[in-house]
Amino acid sequence: MNVENIIFWILAVVSIIASLWMVSTRNAVRSALFLVLTFLCMAVFYILLSAQFIAAVQVIVYAGAIMVLFLFVIMLLNLSAPQALKEKGGFQARVSVLLGVGFIAALFSTGFTMTFQTTKTASDLYNLRLIPDNPDMPNVVLPENIGTVETIGRHLFHPSQPWLFPFELTSILLLVAVIGAIILAKRNV
Amino acid sequence: MFQNALPNGIRFYLPEFLGPVHLPTVLPYVAILAIIGFVLAIVPGLIYIERVVMALMQDRTGPNRVGPRGLLQTLADGVKIFFKEEILPKSVDVRIYYLAPIITLIPALTAGAVLPIQMFYFIKGAHVNLPSLSLVDANGAAFNFVLGEGSLLAVPFTVGNVNIGLLYVLAMSSLQAYGVVLAGWSSNNKYSLLGGLRASAQLISYELAMGLSLLCVIILAGSLQLDKIVEAQNILPFGIEGLPSILKGSVFSWFWLGSLGIPVIIYTIAMIAETNRAPFDLPEAEAELIAGFMTEYTSMKYAIFFMGEYATMLTVSGLNAAVFWGGYLPPLNIAPFTLVPGFVWFILKIMGGIWLYVWLRSTLPRLRYDSLMDLGWKKLLPLALFWLFLLAGFTLVRELGTEAKPTASVASEIRTVSH
C-alpha cells in the first residue's frame, strides 16, 4: 500500500464523516465548516489524481470564496440559534429521502455492474484527445502532467480543439448571471 | 574562466554530497523546519523593528529599557503574554473559539512552502542529466554549467516546487479569512461579530484585485511556477537585445517595471488589505470595535493571532518579492551584488515589504468603510482588469511578431494530437 492509497483512505473516511455531519448538524455555521472540510478533502483527492489545477481552483473558488460568502450571509442573518433551522418537514423531506435512496441505488447498481479500469486504454485517451493515437501502445498510464495548467490551457484554448466554443459559451453564461444579479439588486434599491 | 558563463556570476554553491547525505534530496525537508522556525523566530524581531521604525517616524524614542537598545523588549512581552490569565468567556462556541487562532496561523506557514530560493549544487562527473531538478530559463535553456571536473546544477530550493505555485499561495491566503471570521462569530460578542463580518467582506473584495494583478505577471512569465516566474525576470530589461549585460536580471528587468508599474501598486495595496493592517485595519478598528474579532481573546490565543498576522505579512511580502521584485536575483549583475547568495537578497526584499507595512501604518490614517469598498471594487478592480487586457495585447502582438518558439511547438504538438 503506497502513500497515495493511505492518504486516500484516511481522507475518504474524513470526508464522508464530515459530509454526514454537515447535513445532520443543526448549527448553520458548523454545517458550513464541515462543508469546507469536505471541499478540502476533495481538493486533496484531485491532487492524488494529479489534477493540480482543479485542486487549487477547488480551494480558491469553493473553500475560499463561496463558503466565506456563505458564512458571511449566515452571520449577517445571525442564524446562530439552532431552532432557526428547524425544518417544516412534510412534503419536501419525504421527496428528498426518496430521491436520495434512488440516487444511492443507482450508484450502487452502476458499481456492481461496471468494472472500473485503473489504466485507460490508448483509444480511450485518444477519444479524450489527451494523447496521439498510437495503436502500438494498448495500455498507457495517464501522464504525470495531465492536470497541470499548461496541459489544461492547451486543450481548452487551442483553436484545433473542440472545447474553445463551449468554454466561451460558459463564460458568457456566467457574465449574463453577473449582469442579471446587478440589475436585480439595482431594481430593489 | 568559467565564471563568466554562470548566470549572474553565481559564486555561492553547495556540494552534492555532504558526507553520505545527498543534499538536493534532503534540503527540501530541512526547509519545512526552516520555514516554520524562521517565521516563528522572526516574529519578535519584526515587532521590534516595527516599534523602532514607528518611533523613528513619529520622532520618539521607542523601546529602550529592556536590554541594549530595547532589543529584549519583545522577548519580555512574549514572556509576559505566556503568563497572562487565560479567560474563557461564558457563552462562546468553545471548539471554534479555540480553532480560530490556529486557522489564522497554519495557512500563513504553509503558503511559505512554494517561495523559491535557487540553490546551486556542484556535481562531480562531466555531464549530469537531472531534468526533473534542473531549472529551465525563459529561453528554454537549462542551467547546467560545466565547472572544472564537474558541473553546476541550479535547483529551485522550495519545500514543494509545485506546478501551480502561485495559485497555491492564493488558495492558502483565501483560507486565512476563516480564522478571522470564525473568531468573530464564536466569541458571541457584537463587536467581534462586526469585526469578523468586515474582515470577510474586505478579504473577498481585495482578493479579486490581487488575483488580477498577479495574472498580469503570469501572462508575462508564462508560468504559475514561482521559480520560473523569477527566472523569467532574469533577462535584459523588456527583453531588448544589445543592452549591456550588467542589466541582465537587474532591477530594471524585474516585473515591477516589466508589467509597466501598475500591477505592483495594485498588489501592494491588496496585500495590505488582505493582512488587515493599517490603513486597512477596519476589522480591528479600536476606536469603533474595541479590538474587533480579537476582543474576547486573551493570553496565548491572542499571541497566536499576532503570530498569524506577522506570518501572513512575511508570506505576502515574499510573494511580492518573488513575483514583482526579482526574488533571489541581485539588483545589478555585477561583482559586489552577485557575490551575495540569493537567499540573502530574497530575505532583504521581504524585509523591504515589512518596512513598507510599517511605513504606511505610521503615515496613513485609517480608511472609512465605504471608501475602502470604493477603492477595492471601483478603482483597483477595473484598473487591474484594464491592465490585464493591455499586457495580454502586448504579449499577443509580441508573440505574433517574433513567431515565438514555445507557441509553435505547442501548435505542432496539438496538431499531432488531433490530426
Coordinates of C-alpha atoms in Angstrom, one line a residue:
Chain A
M1 CA 0.0 0.0 0.0
N2 CA 1.6 3.2 -1.1
V3 CA 1.4 6.7 0.3
E4 CA -1.3 7.8 -2.1
N5 CA -3.6 5.0 -1.0
I6 CA -3.0 5.6 2.7
I7 CA -3.8 9.3 2.2
F8 CA -6.9 8.5 0.2
W9 CA -8.4 6.1 2.7
I10 CA -7.8 8.4 5.6
L11 CA -9.3 11.3 3.8
A12 CA -12.1 9.3 2.4
V13 CA -13.3 8.4 5.9
V14 CA -12.8 12.1 7.0
S15 CA -14.7 13.5 4.1
I16 CA -17.6 11.0 4.5
I17 CA -17.9 11.8 8.2
A18 CA -17.6 15.5 7.6
S19 CA -20.3 15.5 4.9
L20 CA -22.7 13.4 7.1
W21 CA -22.1 15.8 9.9
M22 CA -22.7 18.7 7.5
V23 CA -26.2 17.5 6.8
S24 CA -27.1 16.3 10.3
T25 CA -25.9 19.2 12.4
R26 CA -28.5 21.9 13.4
N27 CA -25.9 24.7 13.7
A28 CA -25.6 26.5 10.4
V29 CA -22.1 27.7 10.9
R30 CA -20.8 24.3 11.9
S31 CA -22.6 22.8 8.9
A32 CA -20.8 25.3 6.6
L33 CA -17.5 24.5 8.3
F34 CA -17.9 20.8 7.7
L35 CA -18.7 21.5 4.1
V36 CA -15.4 23.4 3.9
L37 CA -13.7 20.3 5.3
T38 CA -15.3 18.2 2.7
F39 CA -14.1 20.6 0.0
L40 CA -10.6 20.5 1.3
C41 CA -10.6 16.7 1.3
M42 CA -11.9 16.7 -2.3
A43 CA -9.0 19.1 -3.2
V44 CA -6.6 16.5 -1.9
F45 CA -8.4 13.8 -3.9
Y46 CA -7.8 15.9 -7.0
I47 CA -4.1 16.2 -6.2
L48 CA -3.9 12.4 -5.8
L49 CA -5.5 12.1 -9.3
S50 CA -2.7 14.5 -10.4
A51 CA -5.2 17.2 -11.2
Q52 CA -3.3 20.0 -9.5
F53 CA -5.0 22.9 -11.2
I54 CA -8.5 21.7 -10.4
A55 CA -7.4 21.2 -6.8
A56 CA -6.2 24.7 -6.5
V57 CA -9.3 26.1 -8.1
Q58 CA -11.4 24.0 -5.8
V59 CA -9.8 25.5 -2.8
I60 CA -9.8 29.1 -4.1
V61 CA -13.3 29.2 -5.5
Y62 CA -15.3 26.9 -3.2
A63 CA -13.5 26.9 0.1
G64 CA -12.0 30.3 -0.3
A65 CA -14.7 32.4 -1.9
I66 CA -18.1 30.8 -1.9
M67 CA -18.0 29.4 1.6
V68 CA -16.7 32.6 3.0
L69 CA -19.7 34.3 1.4
F70 CA -22.0 31.6 2.9
L71 CA -20.6 32.2 6.3
F72 CA -20.9 36.0 5.8
V73 CA -24.6 35.6 5.0
I74 CA -25.2 33.1 7.9
M75 CA -23.6 35.6 10.3
L76 CA -25.4 38.5 8.8
L77 CA -28.8 36.8 9.3
N78 CA -27.5 35.6 12.7
L79 CA -28.6 32.0 12.4
S80 CA -26.6 31.1 15.4
A81 CA -29.7 29.9 17.3
P82 CA -30.3 26.2 16.5
Q83 CA -34.1 26.5 16.4
A84 CA -33.8 28.9 13.5
L85 CA -33.1 26.0 11.2
K86 CA -36.0 23.8 12.2
E87 CA -37.4 22.3 9.1
K88 CA -41.1 22.3 8.5
G89 CA -40.8 18.7 7.4
G90 CA -43.6 17.3 5.3
F91 CA -43.6 17.1 1.6
Q92 CA -40.0 18.3 0.9
A93 CA -38.4 15.9 3.4
R94 CA -40.2 12.9 2.1
V95 CA -39.3 13.7 -1.5
S96 CA -35.7 14.3 -0.7
V97 CA -35.4 10.9 1.2
L98 CA -37.0 9.2 -1.8
L99 CA -34.6 10.9 -4.3
G100 CA -31.6 10.2 -2.1
V101 CA -32.4 6.5 -1.8
G102 CA -32.9 6.4 -5.6
F103 CA -29.6 8.1 -6.2
I104 CA -27.7 5.7 -3.9
A105 CA -29.4 2.7 -5.5
A106 CA -28.4 4.0 -9.0
L107 CA -24.9 4.5 -7.8
F108 CA -24.6 1.0 -6.3
S109 CA -26.1 -0.7 -9.3
T110 CA -23.5 1.0 -11.6
G111 CA -20.8 0.0 -9.1
F112 CA -21.9 -3.6 -9.3
T113 CA -22.4 -3.9 -13.0
M114 CA -19.4 -1.9 -14.1
T115 CA -15.8 -2.7 -13.6
F116 CA -13.6 0.3 -13.4
Q117 CA -10.5 0.5 -15.4
T118 CA -7.5 1.7 -13.4
T119 CA -5.4 2.3 -16.5
K120 CA -7.2 3.8 -19.5
T121 CA -6.5 2.2 -22.9
A122 CA -4.8 4.3 -25.5
S123 CA -8.0 4.6 -27.6
D124 CA -9.9 6.0 -24.5
L125 CA -7.2 8.6 -24.2
Y126 CA -7.3 9.3 -27.9
N127 CA -11.0 9.8 -27.7
L128 CA -10.4 12.3 -24.9
R129 CA -7.8 13.9 -27.1
L130 CA -5.2 13.6 -24.4
I131 CA -2.6 11.6 -26.4
P132 CA -1.8 11.0 -30.0
D133 CA -3.4 7.9 -31.5
N134 CA -0.9 5.1 -31.3
P135 CA -2.1 1.5 -31.8
D136 CA 1.2 0.1 -30.7
M137 CA 0.5 1.2 -27.1
P138 CA -2.6 -0.7 -26.0
N139 CA -2.4 0.4 -22.3
V140 CA -0.9 3.6 -21.1
V141 CA -0.8 5.2 -17.7
L142 CA -2.0 8.7 -17.6
P143 CA 0.9 11.1 -18.0
E144 CA 2.1 12.9 -14.9
N145 CA 1.5 16.4 -16.2
I146 CA -2.1 15.7 -17.3
G147 CA -3.6 18.1 -14.7
T148 CA -1.1 20.9 -15.0
V149 CA -2.1 24.4 -16.1
E150 CA -0.2 24.1 -19.3
T151 CA -2.0 20.9 -20.4
I152 CA -5.4 22.2 -19.5
G153 CA -4.8 25.6 -21.1
R154 CA -3.6 24.0 -24.4
H155 CA -6.5 21.7 -24.6
L156 CA -9.1 24.3 -23.6
F157 CA -7.9 27.2 -25.7
H158 CA -6.2 25.9 -28.8
P159 CA -8.3 26.5 -31.9
S160 CA -7.9 23.0 -33.1
Q161 CA -9.6 21.7 -30.0
P162 CA -13.3 21.3 -29.7
W163 CA -13.6 22.9 -26.3
L164 CA -12.9 26.5 -27.0
F165 CA -16.5 27.3 -28.1
P166 CA -18.2 25.6 -25.1
F167 CA -15.8 27.3 -22.8
E168 CA -16.6 30.7 -24.2
L169 CA -20.3 29.9 -24.0
T170 CA -19.9 29.0 -20.3
S171 CA -18.1 32.3 -19.6
I172 CA -20.9 34.2 -21.4
L173 CA -23.4 32.4 -19.2
L174 CA -21.6 33.5 -16.1
L175 CA -21.4 37.0 -17.4
V176 CA -25.1 37.1 -18.0
A177 CA -25.6 35.8 -14.4
V178 CA -23.4 38.6 -13.1
I179 CA -25.2 41.3 -15.0
G180 CA -28.6 39.9 -14.1
A181 CA -27.6 40.0 -10.4
I182 CA -26.6 43.6 -10.7
I183 CA -29.8 44.5 -12.4
L184 CA -31.9 42.7 -9.8
A185 CA -30.0 44.4 -7.0
K186 CA -30.4 47.8 -8.5
R187 CA -34.2 47.4 -9.1
N188 CA -34.7 46.7 -5.4
V189 CA -32.8 49.7 -4.2
Chain B
M1 CA 37.5 31.3 -16.6
F2 CA 34.2 29.5 -16.3
Q3 CA 32.6 32.1 -14.0
N4 CA 31.7 34.4 -16.8
A5 CA 29.3 31.8 -18.2
L6 CA 27.4 31.5 -14.9
P7 CA 24.0 33.2 -14.6
N8 CA 24.6 36.5 -12.7
G9 CA 28.1 35.3 -11.8
I10 CA 26.9 32.8 -9.2
R11 CA 29.8 32.0 -6.8
F12 CA 27.8 30.5 -4.0
Y13 CA 27.1 26.8 -4.3
L14 CA 26.9 23.7 -2.3
P15 CA 28.4 20.2 -2.9
E16 CA 26.1 17.5 -3.9
F17 CA 27.1 15.1 -1.2
L18 CA 27.8 16.2 2.4
G19 CA 29.4 13.0 3.6
P20 CA 26.8 10.3 2.9
V21 CA 23.9 12.9 2.7
H22 CA 22.5 13.8 -0.8
L23 CA 21.8 17.5 -0.3
P24 CA 19.3 18.1 -3.1
T25 CA 17.1 15.4 -1.7
V26 CA 17.4 16.3 2.0
L27 CA 17.3 20.1 1.9
P28 CA 13.6 20.5 1.0
Y29 CA 12.7 18.5 4.1
V30 CA 15.0 20.7 6.1
A31 CA 13.3 23.7 4.6
I32 CA 10.0 22.7 6.2
L33 CA 11.5 23.1 9.6
A34 CA 13.5 26.1 8.4
I35 CA 10.4 28.0 7.3
I36 CA 8.4 27.3 10.4
G37 CA 11.4 28.1 12.6
F38 CA 12.3 31.2 10.6
V39 CA 8.7 32.6 10.7
L40 CA 8.1 31.8 14.4
A41 CA 11.6 33.1 15.4
I42 CA 11.5 36.3 13.4
V43 CA 8.1 37.5 14.7
P44 CA 9.6 39.1 17.9
G45 CA 12.2 40.7 15.7
L46 CA 9.5 42.0 13.4
I47 CA 7.6 43.5 16.3
Y48 CA 10.8 45.1 17.5
I49 CA 11.6 46.5 14.0
E50 CA 8.0 47.8 13.8
R51 CA 8.2 49.6 17.1
V52 CA 11.6 51.1 16.4
V53 CA 10.7 52.2 12.9
M54 CA 7.5 53.7 14.0
A55 CA 9.3 55.5 16.9
L56 CA 11.7 56.8 14.3
M57 CA 9.0 58.1 12.1
Q58 CA 7.0 59.7 14.9
D59 CA 10.1 61.3 16.4
R60 CA 10.1 59.5 19.7
T61 CA 12.5 57.1 21.4
G62 CA 10.7 53.8 21.2
P63 CA 11.6 50.7 23.3
N64 CA 14.9 51.4 25.2
R65 CA 14.6 49.9 28.6
V66 CA 15.0 46.1 28.4
G67 CA 18.4 45.0 27.0
P68 CA 20.7 47.0 24.8
R69 CA 18.6 49.5 22.7
G70 CA 15.5 47.8 23.9
L71 CA 16.3 44.6 21.9
L72 CA 14.8 42.3 24.6
Q73 CA 11.6 44.2 24.9
T74 CA 9.5 41.9 22.7
L75 CA 11.0 38.9 24.4
A76 CA 9.9 40.3 27.7
D77 CA 6.4 41.0 26.2
G78 CA 6.3 37.4 24.9
V79 CA 7.1 36.0 28.4
K80 CA 4.5 38.3 29.9
I81 CA 1.8 37.1 27.5
F82 CA 2.6 33.5 28.3
F83 CA 1.8 34.0 31.9
K84 CA -1.3 36.1 31.5
E85 CA -4.5 34.7 32.8
E86 CA -6.5 32.8 30.2
I87 CA -10.1 33.9 30.2
L88 CA -12.7 31.8 28.6
P89 CA -15.9 33.8 28.1
K90 CA -19.1 32.1 29.2
S91 CA -21.1 31.8 26.1
V92 CA -18.5 31.2 23.4
D93 CA -18.6 28.3 21.0
V94 CA -15.7 26.7 22.6
R95 CA -14.3 24.4 19.8
I96 CA -14.5 27.1 17.1
Y97 CA -13.2 29.7 19.6
Y98 CA -10.0 27.6 20.1
L99 CA -9.8 26.7 16.4
A100 CA -9.8 30.2 15.1
P101 CA -6.3 31.4 16.0
I102 CA -4.9 28.2 14.7
I103 CA -6.6 28.6 11.4
T104 CA -5.1 32.1 11.0
L105 CA -1.6 30.7 11.7
I106 CA -1.5 27.5 9.7
P107 CA -2.2 28.8 6.1
A108 CA 0.3 31.5 6.5
L109 CA 3.0 29.0 7.4
T110 CA 2.1 26.5 4.7
A111 CA 2.0 29.2 2.0
G112 CA 5.7 29.7 2.5
A113 CA 6.3 26.3 1.1
V114 CA 6.4 27.4 -2.6
L115 CA 8.5 30.6 -2.2
P116 CA 11.6 29.8 -4.3
I117 CA 15.3 30.3 -3.5
Q118 CA 17.7 29.0 -6.0
M119 CA 20.4 26.6 -4.8
F120 CA 23.5 25.7 -6.9
Y121 CA 25.0 22.3 -6.4
F122 CA 28.4 21.2 -7.6
I123 CA 28.0 17.8 -9.1
K124 CA 31.1 15.7 -9.8
G125 CA 31.3 13.9 -13.1
A126 CA 31.2 15.6 -16.5
H127 CA 27.6 16.0 -17.6
V128 CA 24.8 15.2 -15.2
N129 CA 21.4 14.9 -16.6
L130 CA 18.7 15.6 -13.9
P131 CA 15.9 17.0 -15.9
S132 CA 13.5 16.8 -13.0
L133 CA 15.7 19.1 -11.0
S134 CA 17.3 21.4 -13.5
L135 CA 15.8 24.8 -14.0
V136 CA 14.9 26.0 -17.4
D137 CA 15.2 29.7 -18.1
A138 CA 12.9 31.9 -20.1
N139 CA 14.7 31.0 -23.3
G140 CA 14.3 27.3 -22.7
A141 CA 17.9 26.7 -21.8
A142 CA 18.8 24.6 -18.8
F143 CA 21.2 25.9 -16.2
N144 CA 23.8 23.2 -16.3
F145 CA 27.2 24.6 -16.3
V146 CA 30.4 22.7 -16.8
L147 CA 32.8 23.7 -14.0
G148 CA 36.2 22.0 -13.7
E149 CA 35.7 18.3 -13.4
G150 CA 32.0 18.6 -12.6
S151 CA 29.1 20.7 -13.4
L152 CA 27.0 23.2 -11.5
L153 CA 23.3 22.5 -11.3
A154 CA 20.6 25.0 -10.4
V155 CA 17.9 23.6 -8.2
P156 CA 14.9 25.5 -7.0
F157 CA 15.0 25.3 -3.3
T158 CA 11.5 25.1 -2.1
V159 CA 9.6 22.6 0.1
G160 CA 7.3 21.7 -2.8
N161 CA 8.0 23.2 -6.2
V162 CA 4.5 22.6 -7.5
N163 CA 3.3 23.5 -10.9
I164 CA 0.5 25.7 -9.5
G165 CA 2.7 27.6 -7.1
L166 CA 1.0 31.0 -7.4
L167 CA -2.5 29.5 -7.2
Y168 CA -1.4 27.6 -4.1
V169 CA -0.4 30.8 -2.4
L170 CA -3.7 32.4 -3.3
A171 CA -5.6 29.4 -2.1
M172 CA -3.8 29.4 1.3
S173 CA -4.4 33.2 1.7
S174 CA -8.0 32.8 0.9
L175 CA -8.4 30.2 3.6
Q176 CA -7.0 32.7 6.0
A177 CA -10.3 34.5 6.1
Y178 CA -11.8 31.7 8.1
G179 CA -9.7 32.4 11.1
V180 CA -10.8 35.9 11.4
V181 CA -14.5 35.2 10.6
L182 CA -14.8 32.3 13.0
A183 CA -13.1 34.2 15.8
G184 CA -15.6 37.0 15.3
W185 CA -18.6 34.6 15.3
S186 CA -17.6 32.2 18.0
S187 CA -16.8 34.9 20.6
N188 CA -20.5 35.7 20.8
N189 CA -19.9 39.4 21.0
K190 CA -21.4 42.0 18.8
Y191 CA -18.1 43.9 18.4
S192 CA -16.3 40.6 17.5
L193 CA -19.0 39.7 15.0
L194 CA -18.8 43.1 13.3
G195 CA -15.1 42.7 13.1
G196 CA -15.4 39.3 11.5
L197 CA -18.0 40.4 9.0
R198 CA -15.8 43.4 8.0
A199 CA -12.9 41.1 7.6
S200 CA -14.7 38.6 5.3
A201 CA -16.1 41.4 3.1
Q202 CA -12.7 43.1 2.9
L203 CA -10.9 39.8 2.1
I204 CA -13.3 38.9 -0.7
S205 CA -13.2 42.4 -2.2
Y206 CA -9.4 42.7 -2.4
E207 CA -8.7 39.1 -3.4
L208 CA -10.1 39.9 -6.9
A209 CA -7.8 42.8 -7.5
M210 CA -4.9 40.8 -6.1
G211 CA -5.6 37.9 -8.4
L212 CA -5.9 40.1 -11.4
S213 CA -2.6 42.0 -10.7
L214 CA -0.9 38.6 -10.4
L215 CA -2.5 37.5 -13.6
C216 CA -0.7 40.3 -15.4
V217 CA 2.6 38.8 -14.3
I218 CA 1.5 35.3 -15.2
I219 CA 0.9 36.4 -18.8
L220 CA 4.4 37.9 -18.9
A221 CA 6.2 34.9 -17.3
G222 CA 4.1 32.2 -19.0
S223 CA 4.0 30.1 -15.9
L224 CA 2.4 29.7 -12.5
Q225 CA 5.6 28.1 -11.0
L226 CA 7.3 30.7 -8.8
D227 CA 10.8 29.7 -9.6
K228 CA 10.0 30.0 -13.4
I229 CA 8.5 33.4 -12.7
V230 CA 11.7 34.6 -11.0
E231 CA 13.8 33.1 -13.8
A232 CA 11.6 34.9 -16.4
Q233 CA 12.8 38.1 -14.8
N234 CA 16.4 37.1 -15.4
I235 CA 16.6 38.8 -18.8
L236 CA 17.6 42.1 -20.2
P237 CA 15.1 44.9 -19.5
F238 CA 11.9 44.3 -21.6
G239 CA 13.9 41.6 -23.5
I240 CA 15.6 44.3 -25.6
E241 CA 18.7 42.9 -27.3
G242 CA 22.0 44.7 -27.2
L243 CA 21.8 46.3 -23.7
P244 CA 24.9 45.8 -21.5
S245 CA 25.0 42.5 -19.6
I246 CA 25.2 44.4 -16.3
L247 CA 21.4 44.9 -16.7
K248 CA 20.6 41.2 -17.2
G249 CA 18.3 40.2 -14.4
S250 CA 18.8 43.6 -12.8
V251 CA 16.3 45.8 -11.0
F252 CA 15.1 47.2 -14.4
S253 CA 14.2 43.8 -15.8
W254 CA 12.0 42.7 -12.8
F255 CA 8.3 42.6 -13.3
W256 CA 7.5 45.7 -11.3
L257 CA 8.8 47.5 -14.4
G258 CA 8.1 44.7 -16.9
S259 CA 4.4 44.9 -16.1
L260 CA 4.6 48.7 -16.5
G261 CA 4.3 49.7 -12.9
I262 CA 0.6 49.5 -12.2
P263 CA 0.1 45.8 -11.1
V264 CA 2.8 46.1 -8.4
I265 CA 0.9 49.1 -6.9
I266 CA -2.4 47.2 -7.0
Y267 CA -0.9 44.1 -5.5
T268 CA 0.8 46.1 -2.7
I269 CA -2.5 47.8 -1.7
A270 CA -4.3 44.5 -1.9
M271 CA -1.8 42.6 0.1
I272 CA -2.0 45.2 2.9
A273 CA -5.8 44.9 2.8
E274 CA -5.6 41.1 2.9
T275 CA -3.5 41.1 6.0
N276 CA -5.8 43.6 7.8
R277 CA -3.0 46.0 8.5
A278 CA -3.3 49.8 8.8
P279 CA -4.6 51.8 6.9
F280 CA -7.0 48.8 6.1
D281 CA -7.3 47.5 9.7
L282 CA -11.0 48.0 9.9
P283 CA -11.7 44.5 11.3
E284 CA -9.9 45.5 14.5
A285 CA -10.5 49.3 14.4
E286 CA -10.0 50.1 18.1
A287 CA -12.0 53.4 18.0
E288 CA -15.1 51.6 16.8
L289 CA -14.9 47.9 17.7
I290 CA -12.6 47.7 20.7
A291 CA -10.3 45.1 19.2
G292 CA -12.7 43.7 16.6
F293 CA -12.5 39.9 16.2
M294 CA -9.8 39.7 18.9
T295 CA -11.9 41.3 21.6
E296 CA -12.6 38.2 23.6
Y297 CA -9.1 36.6 23.2
T298 CA -6.5 36.6 25.9
S299 CA -3.1 35.3 26.6
M300 CA -1.5 32.8 24.1
K301 CA -4.6 32.7 21.8
Y302 CA -4.2 36.5 21.4
A303 CA -0.5 36.0 20.7
I304 CA -1.2 33.3 18.1
F305 CA -3.4 35.8 16.2
F306 CA -0.4 38.2 16.2
M307 CA 1.9 35.4 15.0
G308 CA -0.5 34.6 12.2
E309 CA -0.7 38.2 11.2
Y310 CA 3.0 38.6 11.0
A311 CA 3.5 35.2 9.3
T312 CA 0.9 36.4 6.7
M313 CA 2.8 39.6 6.2
L314 CA 6.0 37.6 5.6
T315 CA 4.3 35.4 3.1
V316 CA 2.6 38.0 1.0
S317 CA 5.8 40.1 1.1
G318 CA 7.6 37.0 0.0
L319 CA 5.2 36.6 -2.9
N320 CA 5.6 40.3 -3.7
A321 CA 9.4 39.9 -3.7
A322 CA 9.3 36.8 -5.9
V323 CA 6.8 38.0 -8.4
F324 CA 7.5 41.7 -8.8
W325 CA 10.9 42.3 -7.3
G326 CA 13.1 39.5 -8.8
G327 CA 13.1 37.0 -5.9
Y328 CA 16.6 35.9 -5.3
L329 CA 18.1 37.9 -8.2
P330 CA 20.7 40.6 -7.2
P331 CA 19.7 44.2 -8.1
L332 CA 22.6 44.6 -10.6
N333 CA 24.5 41.9 -12.4
I334 CA 28.0 43.0 -11.3
A335 CA 30.5 41.8 -8.7
P336 CA 29.6 43.1 -5.3
F337 CA 26.0 42.3 -5.7
T338 CA 26.4 38.9 -7.3
L339 CA 28.8 37.7 -4.5
V340 CA 25.9 37.8 -2.1
P341 CA 24.0 34.5 -2.1
G342 CA 20.4 34.6 -3.4
F343 CA 18.5 33.8 -0.2
V344 CA 20.1 36.9 1.4
W345 CA 18.6 39.1 -1.4
F346 CA 15.3 37.3 -1.0
I347 CA 15.2 38.0 2.7
L348 CA 16.2 41.6 2.2
K349 CA 13.4 42.1 -0.3
I350 CA 10.9 40.6 2.1
M351 CA 12.2 42.9 4.8
G352 CA 11.6 45.8 2.4
G353 CA 8.0 44.7 2.2
I354 CA 7.8 44.7 6.0
W355 CA 9.3 48.2 6.1
L356 CA 6.6 49.3 3.7
Y357 CA 3.9 47.9 6.0
V358 CA 5.3 49.9 9.0
W359 CA 5.8 53.0 6.9
L360 CA 2.2 53.0 5.7
R361 CA 1.0 52.2 9.1
S362 CA 2.7 55.2 10.7
T363 CA 1.9 57.7 7.9
L364 CA -1.7 57.0 6.7
P365 CA -4.9 57.4 8.6
R366 CA -7.4 54.5 8.6
L367 CA -9.9 54.4 5.7
R368 CA -13.6 54.8 6.1
Y369 CA -15.5 51.7 5.4
D370 CA -17.3 52.9 2.2
S371 CA -14.1 54.4 0.8
L372 CA -12.4 51.0 1.5
M373 CA -15.0 49.3 -0.6
D374 CA -14.9 52.0 -3.3
L375 CA -11.2 51.6 -3.6
G376 CA -11.4 47.9 -3.9
W377 CA -14.3 47.5 -6.3
K378 CA -14.5 50.7 -8.3
K379 CA -10.8 51.7 -8.6
L380 CA -8.4 48.8 -8.2
L381 CA -10.5 46.1 -9.9
P382 CA -11.3 48.0 -13.1
L383 CA -7.7 49.3 -13.3
A384 CA -6.3 45.8 -12.9
L385 CA -8.7 44.4 -15.5
F386 CA -7.7 47.1 -18.0
W387 CA -4.0 46.4 -17.3
L388 CA -4.6 42.7 -17.8
F389 CA -6.1 43.3 -21.2
L390 CA -3.3 45.8 -22.1
L391 CA -0.5 43.4 -21.2
A392 CA -2.3 40.5 -22.9
G393 CA -2.5 42.6 -26.0
F394 CA 1.2 43.5 -25.8
T395 CA 2.2 39.9 -25.3
L396 CA 0.0 38.7 -28.2
V397 CA 1.5 41.3 -30.6
R398 CA 5.0 40.4 -29.5
E399 CA 4.3 36.6 -29.9
L400 CA 2.8 37.2 -33.3
G401 CA 5.7 39.4 -34.3
T402 CA 8.5 37.1 -33.3
E403 CA 6.8 33.8 -34.0
A404 CA 7.8 32.6 -30.6
K405 CA 9.2 29.1 -30.3
P406 CA 7.1 27.7 -27.5
T407 CA 3.9 28.7 -29.2
A408 CA 5.0 27.0 -32.4
S409 CA 5.9 23.8 -30.6
V410 CA 2.6 23.8 -28.8
A411 CA 0.7 24.2 -32.1
S412 CA 2.6 21.3 -33.7
E413 CA 2.0 19.1 -30.7
I414 CA -1.7 19.9 -30.7
R415 CA -1.8 19.1 -34.4
T416 CA -0.3 15.7 -33.9
V417 CA -2.9 15.0 -31.2
S418 CA -5.9 16.0 -33.2
H419 CA -4.9 15.2 -36.7

